[in-house]
Amino acid sequence: MYKLLIRPLLFLLDAETAHHFSFTAIKTLSRLGFGPLFRKIWMIKDPRLEREVFGLKFSNPVGLAAGFDKDARLYNELSNFGFGFVEIGTLTPKPQEGNPKKRLFRLLDDQGIINRMGFNNKGVFEAVEQLKKEHRVLIGGNIGKNKVTSNENAIKDYLICFEALFDHVDYFVVNVSSPNTPGLRELQDKEPLTHLLKKLKRQNGKQAKKTSQKEKPILLKIAPDLSDDQLMDIISIVEDTKIDGVIATNTTISREGLKSHLIMTEEKGGLSGKPLTNRSTEVIRFLAEKSNKAFPIIGVGGIHSPEDALEKINAGADLIQLYTGFVYEGPALVKNINKTILERS
Ligand SMILES: Cc1cc2nc3c(=O)[nH]c(=O)nc-3n(C[C@H](O)[C@H](O)[C@H](O)COP(=O)(O)O)c2cc1C
């Protein structure tokens, strides 16, 4: 139904308009009481799908990646599509518009998307208000810095977001890998990254003590464009700072092997979807092998089929996430991945 009817209609619209339209449609249908029906169609409940990772219990290993529900407006409704967790954000301390439109492009011949959204979001404090609702799913809080904040002052932005979200999310993701905030990816370098993560770890301890809660798992989200040496650095940084895991990967700046027209492929921004599948799996395998599986990995990048998901899991991913595959394949993808995991377990 999605690929035959809904996707062709959505793809008639400009990509960002289609995103907003889908958002409103999901919200409206949920308000009209379709939530239980959606859950009945798409959600699989089976103890064999449950995973315990970084101290959290996931009902299944398939999550919605960051960027879809940036402002935490629809996490419960989105969980009706069968996701085991939903990552909100990237959030920044102050609201920001993001880059000028047009900034989201479908590469149909490659089953990809190029985006240069630029962390458009209503700010972390608005998200906190949204997160005061009951949570029917585990929620990750993906945090970043405002465009106007220099890299020297970036730590302050991450700390503001961390502090604000502490009581409202189940795990944190430190995003230093978006290609759409100028200079952000420089924070992946060993020295600034170690410094940033150590500060967040310290804040984690302080806030846990203050609120008599456990510390929240902190994960680092990395780019697929890092060299082997840089990935080795990431492994030693994770071990040194004792953060809880890595999300591999964000979108790529590479444009290798694309079939779509140059007009599309030359758009600036991060590329996601099918063209990213193999590279992100390679990064997962590298991290898992070279670290001797010393920390959990969430695998994301170009999962468009159950086989893509299993490849990531076999490469060393403990959990997986989707974004572009969800746009191209629809909610049935979540169910099919979970079904296949059950069949092969
Ligand atoms: C339109 C769009 C917006 C995104 N926004 C964010 C974001 O705000 N923060 C983030 O960490 N990743 C963001 N991502 C990256 C995704 O979370 C994911 O890492 C990437 O797209 C690869 O997965 P996919 O091939 O399944 O889409 C975005 C991706 C897309 C397509």
Short mmCIF file of N, CA and C and ligand atoms in Angstrom, two decimals, residues 65-67 70 89-90 104 113 115 142 175 221 249-251 272-273 276 300-302 322-324, ligand 1:
data_model
loop_
_atom_site.label_atom_id
_atom_site.label_comp_id
_atom_site.label_asym_id
_atom_site.label_seq_id
_atom_site.Cartn_x
_atom_site.Cartn_y
_atom_site.Cartn_z
N ALA A 65 16.03 6.88 13.25
CA ALA A 65 17.25 7.68 13.39
C ALA A 65 16.93 9.16 13.63
N ALA A 66 17.94 9.88 14.10
CA ALA A 66 17.78 11.32 14.37
C ALA A 66 17.46 12.08 13.10
N GLY A 67 16.75 13.19 13.26
CA GLY A 67 16.48 14.08 12.13
C GLY A 67 15.05 14.00 11.66
N LYS A 70 12.81 15.94 14.89
CA LYS A 70 13.83 16.79 15.50
C LYS A 70 13.33 17.42 16.80
N GLY A 89 15.91 15.05 17.87
CA GLY A 89 17.02 15.96 17.62
C GLY A 89 17.52 15.81 16.18
N THR A 90 18.59 16.46 15.83
CA THR A 90 19.53 17.11 16.72
C THR A 90 18.95 18.41 17.28
N LEU A 104 16.54 19.85 0.83
CA LEU A 104 16.30 18.41 0.95
C LEU A 104 15.95 17.86 -0.44
N ILE A 113 19.00 10.32 -0.39
CA ILE A 113 18.54 11.67 -0.07
C ILE A 113 19.79 12.51 0.18
N ASN A 115 20.65 15.99 2.14
CA ASN A 115 20.04 17.05 2.96
C ASN A 115 21.11 18.00 3.46
N ASN A 142 19.48 13.50 20.81
CA ASN A 142 20.65 13.81 19.99
C ASN A 142 20.93 15.31 20.10
N ASN A 175 26.32 14.61 18.72
CA ASN A 175 26.46 14.69 17.27
C ASN A 175 27.56 15.68 16.91
N LYS A 221 28.03 10.00 17.80
CA LYS A 221 27.63 9.70 16.42
C LYS A 221 28.72 10.19 15.46
N THR A 249 26.45 5.22 10.99
CA THR A 249 27.08 6.52 10.79
C THR A 249 26.04 7.58 10.46
N ASN A 250 26.55 8.80 10.40
CA ASN A 250 25.77 9.93 9.89
C ASN A 250 25.80 9.88 8.35
N THR A 251 25.37 10.95 7.71
CA THR A 251 25.37 11.02 6.24
C THR A 251 26.80 11.26 5.73
N SER A 272 22.41 10.23 2.19
CA SER A 272 21.98 9.07 2.98
C SER A 272 21.30 8.08 2.05
N GLY A 273 20.94 6.93 2.60
CA GLY A 273 20.22 5.93 1.82
C GLY A 273 21.16 4.91 1.20
N LEU A 276 24.92 4.75 0.84
CA LEU A 276 25.69 4.75 2.09
C LEU A 276 25.76 3.36 2.72
N VAL A 300 23.65 2.46 11.48
CA VAL A 300 22.68 3.23 10.68
C VAL A 300 23.34 3.70 9.39
N GLY A 301 22.57 3.67 8.33
CA GLY A 301 23.08 4.12 7.03
C GLY A 301 22.65 3.16 5.94
N GLY A 302 21.64 3.56 5.17
CA GLY A 302 21.25 2.80 3.99
C GLY A 302 20.63 1.45 4.27
N LEU A 322 16.92 3.54 11.17
CA LEU A 322 16.56 3.85 9.79
C LEU A 322 16.12 5.30 9.68
N TYR A 323 16.37 5.88 8.54
CA TYR A 323 15.71 7.13 8.17
C TYR A 323 15.30 7.02 6.70
N THR A 324 16.29 7.04 5.79
CA THR A 324 15.97 7.09 4.36
C THR A 324 15.20 5.84 3.92
C1 LIG B 1 16.59 14.84 6.20
C2 LIG B 1 17.58 14.28 7.17
C3 LIG B 1 17.84 14.97 8.35
C4 LIG B 1 18.76 14.44 9.26
N1 LIG B 1 18.99 15.12 10.43
C5 LIG B 1 19.85 14.60 11.33
C6 LIG B 1 20.07 15.26 12.56
O1 LIG B 1 19.49 16.30 12.86
N2 LIG B 1 20.98 14.71 13.42
C7 LIG B 1 21.63 13.54 13.15
O2 LIG B 1 22.42 13.07 13.97
N3 LIG B 1 21.42 12.89 11.98
C8 LIG B 1 20.55 13.38 11.08
N4 LIG B 1 20.34 12.72 9.92
C9 LIG B 1 21.12 11.49 9.63
C10 LIG B 1 20.35 10.22 9.97
O3 LIG B 1 20.03 10.16 11.34
C11 LIG B 1 21.18 8.99 9.57
O4 LIG B 1 22.35 8.93 10.36
C12 LIG B 1 21.60 9.01 8.11
O5 LIG B 1 20.60 9.55 7.30
C13 LIG B 1 21.94 7.61 7.59
O6 LIG B 1 20.85 6.73 7.71
P1 LIG B 1 19.81 6.44 6.52
O7 LIG B 1 20.61 6.07 5.31
O8 LIG B 1 18.95 5.33 7.04
O9 LIG B 1 19.05 7.70 6.30
C14 LIG B 1 19.43 13.21 8.98
C15 LIG B 1 19.15 12.53 7.79
C16 LIG B 1 18.24 13.04 6.89
C17 LIG B 1 17.96 12.28 5.62
#
